[in-house]
Short mmCIF file of C-alpha atoms in Angstrom, two decimals:
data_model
loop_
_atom_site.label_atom_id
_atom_site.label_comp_id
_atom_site.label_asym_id
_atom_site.label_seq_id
_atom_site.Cartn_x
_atom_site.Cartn_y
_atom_site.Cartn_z
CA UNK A 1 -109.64 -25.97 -143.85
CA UNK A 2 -110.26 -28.64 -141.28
CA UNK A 3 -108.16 -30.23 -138.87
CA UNK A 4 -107.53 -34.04 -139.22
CA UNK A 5 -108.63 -36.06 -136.38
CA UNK A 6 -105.67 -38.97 -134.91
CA UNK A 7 -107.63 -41.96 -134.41
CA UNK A 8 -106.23 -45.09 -132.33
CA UNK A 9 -107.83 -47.79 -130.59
CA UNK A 10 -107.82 -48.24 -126.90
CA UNK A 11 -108.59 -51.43 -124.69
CA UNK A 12 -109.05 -51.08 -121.57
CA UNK A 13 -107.77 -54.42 -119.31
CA UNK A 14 -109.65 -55.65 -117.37
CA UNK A 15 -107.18 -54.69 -114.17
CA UNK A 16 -108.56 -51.41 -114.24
CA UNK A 17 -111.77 -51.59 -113.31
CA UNK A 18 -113.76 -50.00 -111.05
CA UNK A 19 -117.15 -50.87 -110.36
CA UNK A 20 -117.26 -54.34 -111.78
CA UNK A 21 -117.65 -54.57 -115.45
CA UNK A 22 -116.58 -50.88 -116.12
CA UNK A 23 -113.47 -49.11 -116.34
CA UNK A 24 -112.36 -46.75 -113.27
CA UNK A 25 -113.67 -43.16 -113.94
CA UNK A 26 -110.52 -42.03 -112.65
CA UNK A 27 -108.11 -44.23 -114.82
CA UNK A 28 -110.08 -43.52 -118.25
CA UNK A 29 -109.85 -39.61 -117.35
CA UNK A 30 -106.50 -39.27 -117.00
CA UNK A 31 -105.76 -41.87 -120.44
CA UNK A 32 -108.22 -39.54 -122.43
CA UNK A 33 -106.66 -36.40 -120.73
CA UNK A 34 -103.16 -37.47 -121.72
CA UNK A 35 -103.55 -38.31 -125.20
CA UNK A 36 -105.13 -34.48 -125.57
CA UNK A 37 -101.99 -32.74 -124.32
CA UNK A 38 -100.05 -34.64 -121.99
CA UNK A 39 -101.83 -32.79 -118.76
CA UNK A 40 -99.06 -29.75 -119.47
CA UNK A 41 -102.53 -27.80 -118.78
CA UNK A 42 -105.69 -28.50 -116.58
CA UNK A 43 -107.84 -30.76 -118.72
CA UNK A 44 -111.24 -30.85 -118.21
CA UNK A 45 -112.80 -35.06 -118.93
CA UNK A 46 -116.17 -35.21 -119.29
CA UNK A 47 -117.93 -39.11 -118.53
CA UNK A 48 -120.62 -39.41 -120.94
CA UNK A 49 -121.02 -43.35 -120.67
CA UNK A 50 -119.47 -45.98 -118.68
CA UNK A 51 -116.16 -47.63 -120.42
CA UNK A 52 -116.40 -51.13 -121.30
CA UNK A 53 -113.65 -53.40 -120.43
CA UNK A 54 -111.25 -55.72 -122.66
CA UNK A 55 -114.08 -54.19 -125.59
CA UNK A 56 -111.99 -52.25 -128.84
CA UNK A 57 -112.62 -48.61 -128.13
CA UNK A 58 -111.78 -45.81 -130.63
CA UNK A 59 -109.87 -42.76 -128.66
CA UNK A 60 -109.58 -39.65 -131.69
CA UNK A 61 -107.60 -36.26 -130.71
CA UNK A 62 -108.73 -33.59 -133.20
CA UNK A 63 -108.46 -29.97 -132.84
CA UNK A 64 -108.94 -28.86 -129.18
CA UNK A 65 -110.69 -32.28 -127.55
CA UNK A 66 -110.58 -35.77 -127.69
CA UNK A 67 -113.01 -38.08 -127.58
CA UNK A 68 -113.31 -42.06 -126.76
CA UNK A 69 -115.91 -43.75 -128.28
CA UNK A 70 -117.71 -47.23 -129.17
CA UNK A 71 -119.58 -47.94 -131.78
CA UNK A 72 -120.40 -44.24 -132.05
CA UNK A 73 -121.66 -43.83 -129.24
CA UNK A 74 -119.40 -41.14 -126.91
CA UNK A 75 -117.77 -42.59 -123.61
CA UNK A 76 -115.75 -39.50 -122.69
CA UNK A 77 -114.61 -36.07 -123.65
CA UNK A 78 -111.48 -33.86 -122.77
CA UNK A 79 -111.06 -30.58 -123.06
CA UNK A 80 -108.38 -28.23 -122.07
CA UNK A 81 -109.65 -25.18 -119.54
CA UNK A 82 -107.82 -22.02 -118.27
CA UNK A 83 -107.87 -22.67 -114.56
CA UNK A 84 -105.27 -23.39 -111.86
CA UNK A 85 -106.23 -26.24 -109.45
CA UNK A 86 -104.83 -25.48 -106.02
CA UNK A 87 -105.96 -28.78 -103.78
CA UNK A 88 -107.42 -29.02 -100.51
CA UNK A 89 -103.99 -28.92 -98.64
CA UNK A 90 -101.23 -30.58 -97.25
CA UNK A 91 -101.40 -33.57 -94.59
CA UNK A 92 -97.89 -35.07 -94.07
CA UNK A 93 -97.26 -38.66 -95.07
CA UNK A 94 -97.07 -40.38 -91.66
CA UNK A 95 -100.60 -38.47 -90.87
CA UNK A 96 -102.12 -39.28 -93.83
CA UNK A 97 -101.10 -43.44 -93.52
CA UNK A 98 -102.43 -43.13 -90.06
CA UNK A 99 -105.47 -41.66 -91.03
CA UNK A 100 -106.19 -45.02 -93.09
CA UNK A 101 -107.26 -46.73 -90.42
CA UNK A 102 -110.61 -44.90 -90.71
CA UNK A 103 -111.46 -45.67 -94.36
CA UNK A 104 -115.31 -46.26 -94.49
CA UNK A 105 -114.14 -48.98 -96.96
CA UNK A 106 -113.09 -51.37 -94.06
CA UNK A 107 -116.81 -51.62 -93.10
CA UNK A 108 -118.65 -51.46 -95.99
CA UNK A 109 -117.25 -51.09 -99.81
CA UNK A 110 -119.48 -50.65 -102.55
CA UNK A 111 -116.80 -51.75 -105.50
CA UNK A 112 -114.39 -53.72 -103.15
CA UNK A 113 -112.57 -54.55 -106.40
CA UNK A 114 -111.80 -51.30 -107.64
CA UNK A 115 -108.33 -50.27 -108.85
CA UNK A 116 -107.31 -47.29 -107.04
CA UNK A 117 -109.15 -47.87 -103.96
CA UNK A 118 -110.37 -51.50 -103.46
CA UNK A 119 -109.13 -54.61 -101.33
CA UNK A 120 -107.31 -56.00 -103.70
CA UNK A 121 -103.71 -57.51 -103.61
CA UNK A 122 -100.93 -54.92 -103.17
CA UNK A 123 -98.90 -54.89 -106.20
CA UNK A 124 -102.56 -55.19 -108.31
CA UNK A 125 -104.57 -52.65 -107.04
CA UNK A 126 -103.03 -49.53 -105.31
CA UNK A 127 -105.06 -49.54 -102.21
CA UNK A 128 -105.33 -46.15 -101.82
CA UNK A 129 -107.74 -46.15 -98.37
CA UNK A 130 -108.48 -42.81 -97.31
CA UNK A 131 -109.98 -41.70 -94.20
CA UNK A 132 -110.65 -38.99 -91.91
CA UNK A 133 -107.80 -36.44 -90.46
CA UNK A 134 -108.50 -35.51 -86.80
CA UNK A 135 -109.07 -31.85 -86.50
CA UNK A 136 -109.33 -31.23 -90.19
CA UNK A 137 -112.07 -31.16 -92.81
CA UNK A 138 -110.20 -34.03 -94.86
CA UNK A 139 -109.46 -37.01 -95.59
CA UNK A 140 -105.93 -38.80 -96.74
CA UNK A 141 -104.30 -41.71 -97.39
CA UNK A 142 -100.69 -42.54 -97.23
CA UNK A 143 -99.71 -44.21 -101.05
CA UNK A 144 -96.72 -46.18 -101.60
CA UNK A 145 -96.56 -46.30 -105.18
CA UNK A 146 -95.68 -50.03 -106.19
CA UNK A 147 -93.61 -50.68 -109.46
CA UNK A 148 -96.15 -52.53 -111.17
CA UNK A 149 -97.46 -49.59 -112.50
CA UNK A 150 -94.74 -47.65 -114.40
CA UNK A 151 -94.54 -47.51 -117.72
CA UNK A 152 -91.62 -47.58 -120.39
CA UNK A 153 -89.88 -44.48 -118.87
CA UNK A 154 -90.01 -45.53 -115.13
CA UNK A 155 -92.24 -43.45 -114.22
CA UNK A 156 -96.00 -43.57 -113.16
CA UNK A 157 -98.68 -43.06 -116.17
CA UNK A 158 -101.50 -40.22 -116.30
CA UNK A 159 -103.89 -43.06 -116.34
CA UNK A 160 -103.05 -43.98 -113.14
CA UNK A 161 -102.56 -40.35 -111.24
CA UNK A 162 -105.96 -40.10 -112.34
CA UNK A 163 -107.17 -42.97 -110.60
CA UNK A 164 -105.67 -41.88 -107.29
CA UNK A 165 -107.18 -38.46 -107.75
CA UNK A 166 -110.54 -39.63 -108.64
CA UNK A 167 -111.39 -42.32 -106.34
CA UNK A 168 -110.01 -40.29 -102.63
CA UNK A 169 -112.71 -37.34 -104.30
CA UNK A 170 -115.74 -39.85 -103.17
CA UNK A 171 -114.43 -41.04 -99.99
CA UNK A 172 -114.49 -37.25 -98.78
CA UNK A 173 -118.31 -38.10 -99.06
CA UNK A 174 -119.31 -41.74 -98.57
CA UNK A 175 -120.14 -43.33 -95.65
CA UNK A 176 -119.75 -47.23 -95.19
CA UNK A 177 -121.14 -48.90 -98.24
CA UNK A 178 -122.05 -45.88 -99.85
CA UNK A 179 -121.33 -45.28 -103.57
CA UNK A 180 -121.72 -42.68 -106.75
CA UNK A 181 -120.42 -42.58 -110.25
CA UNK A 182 -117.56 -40.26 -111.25
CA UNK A 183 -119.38 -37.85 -114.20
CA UNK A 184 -116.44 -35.30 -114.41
CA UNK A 185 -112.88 -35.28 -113.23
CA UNK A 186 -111.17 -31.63 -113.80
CA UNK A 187 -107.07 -32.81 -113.81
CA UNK A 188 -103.72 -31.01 -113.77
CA UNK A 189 -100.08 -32.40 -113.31
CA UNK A 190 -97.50 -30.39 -112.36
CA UNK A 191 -94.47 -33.70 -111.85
CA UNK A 192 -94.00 -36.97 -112.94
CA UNK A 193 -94.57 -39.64 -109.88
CA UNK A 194 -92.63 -42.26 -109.81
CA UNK A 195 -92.83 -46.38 -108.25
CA UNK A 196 -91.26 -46.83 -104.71
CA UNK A 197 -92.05 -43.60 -103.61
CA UNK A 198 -94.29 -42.51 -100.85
CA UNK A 199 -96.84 -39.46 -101.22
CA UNK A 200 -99.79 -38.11 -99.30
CA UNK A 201 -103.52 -38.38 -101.09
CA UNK A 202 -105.52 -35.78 -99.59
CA UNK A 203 -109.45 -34.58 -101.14
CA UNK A 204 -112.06 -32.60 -99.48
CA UNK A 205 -115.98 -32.49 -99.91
CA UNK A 206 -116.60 -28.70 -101.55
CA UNK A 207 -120.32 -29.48 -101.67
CA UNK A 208 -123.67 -31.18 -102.84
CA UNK A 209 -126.42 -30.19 -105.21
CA UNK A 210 -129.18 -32.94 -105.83
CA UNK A 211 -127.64 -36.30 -106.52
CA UNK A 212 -124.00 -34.23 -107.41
CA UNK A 213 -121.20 -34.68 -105.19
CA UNK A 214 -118.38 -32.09 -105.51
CA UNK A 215 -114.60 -32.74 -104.55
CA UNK A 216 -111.16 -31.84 -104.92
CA UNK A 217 -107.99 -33.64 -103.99
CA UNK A 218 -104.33 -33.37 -104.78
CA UNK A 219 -100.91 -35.85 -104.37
CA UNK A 220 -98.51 -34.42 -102.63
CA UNK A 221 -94.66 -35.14 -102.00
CA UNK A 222 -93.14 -35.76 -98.56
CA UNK A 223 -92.11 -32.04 -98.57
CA UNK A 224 -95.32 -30.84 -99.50
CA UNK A 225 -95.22 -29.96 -102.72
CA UNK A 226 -97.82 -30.70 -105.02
CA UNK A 227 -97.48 -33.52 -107.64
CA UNK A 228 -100.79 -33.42 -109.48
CA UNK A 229 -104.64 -31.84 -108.09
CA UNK A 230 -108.34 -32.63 -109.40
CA UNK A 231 -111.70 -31.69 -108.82
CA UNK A 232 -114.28 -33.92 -109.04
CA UNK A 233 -118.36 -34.17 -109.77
CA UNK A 234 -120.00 -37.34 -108.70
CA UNK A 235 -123.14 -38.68 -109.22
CA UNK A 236 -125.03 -40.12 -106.26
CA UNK A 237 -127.73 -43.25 -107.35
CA UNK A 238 -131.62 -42.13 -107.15
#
């Protein structure tokens, strides 16, 4: 007996870019990780390909994965894993938005129009600009969530959590014009977040190997509990 696949077809607009032409790693990991189970586990998104933009994708859930793909060729792959995600650790909000002033971004960005974390207009991007925390080995940003990106139920979509948990994993790494491309973003949800409110991005560097760049992050509520966690592998250019 097999299992029958659901098929749908995804477009990806072009708002949610990252590097220009391409969607944000972060973004199309959380979409993909979604449609597999709703994030009620730790999904595990795999990027095979870069995502087109504003290009007819198919996105198909069958058994224990889903898969986005174009023309047959695989973009991305989610699978659910057995692990806890526990984040690098809390920075309160007011430490976090004053850590901003040290984003590497300000002097050099290599995708200044990226979703999550380029220079975009508020309300369009959500300029998410992390940077060191004195005395600690992280960095944070302080995110005011805008309402631009809620969907139907008034709350904030996968897609975007993922985008916020992806992008603050390569700032714990890059210097000043510096740049990689997400490969794999390891994701797990434990609320809804929801426009207007104010949470703490925080990610850590957990190591290199070769051109990968390892990281894990989390979004955390003004009381410190944690709203969603990731860890990330990036891949550095040659």
């Amino acid at each position: 007996m097999t299992t029958a696949a659901l098929q749908t077809v995804l477009t990806v607009p072009r708002r949610f870019r990252g590097p220009e032409g391409m969607a944000n790693g972060g973004w199309i990991s959380g979409t993909v990780a979604d449609a597999l189970n709703g994030l009620e586990s730790a999904v595990e998104v795999t990027l095979h390909a870069p995502t087109p933009l504003e290009t007819e994708l198919t996105l198909e859930h069958v058994a224990n994965s889903a898969t986005l793909s174009h023309e047959g060729t695989l973009l991305v792959e989610a699978i659910p894993v057995a692990e806890h995600l526990s984040g690098p650790g809390f920075v309160p909000f007011n430490e976090a938005a004053r850590a901003e002033a040290g984003f590497p971004g300000w002097r050099g960005h290599a995708f200044p129009e990226c979703f999550a974390c380029g220079l975009r207009e508020p309300g369009d991007g959500l300029r998410v600009f992390p940077g060191p925390v004195e005395g600690a080995d992280v960095v944070a940003a302080g995110w005011r969530v805008p309402f631009t990106v809620a969907d139907a139920d008034g709350a904030v979509p996968a897609s975007v959590v993922g985008a916020v948990l992806d992008c603050v994993t390569g700032w714990a790494h890059f210097q000043p014009g510096e740049s990689a491309l997400l490969g794999r973003l390891t994701l797990q949800v434990n609320r809804r977040v929801y426009p207007g409110g104010t949470y703490s991005v925080v990610a850590k560097a957990t190591g290199r190997e070769g051109r990968k760049l390892f990281g894990e992050s989390a979004i955390y509520e003004v009381d410190g509990t944690m709203v969603a966690a990731a860890k990330a592998t990036w891949i550095a250019p040659r």
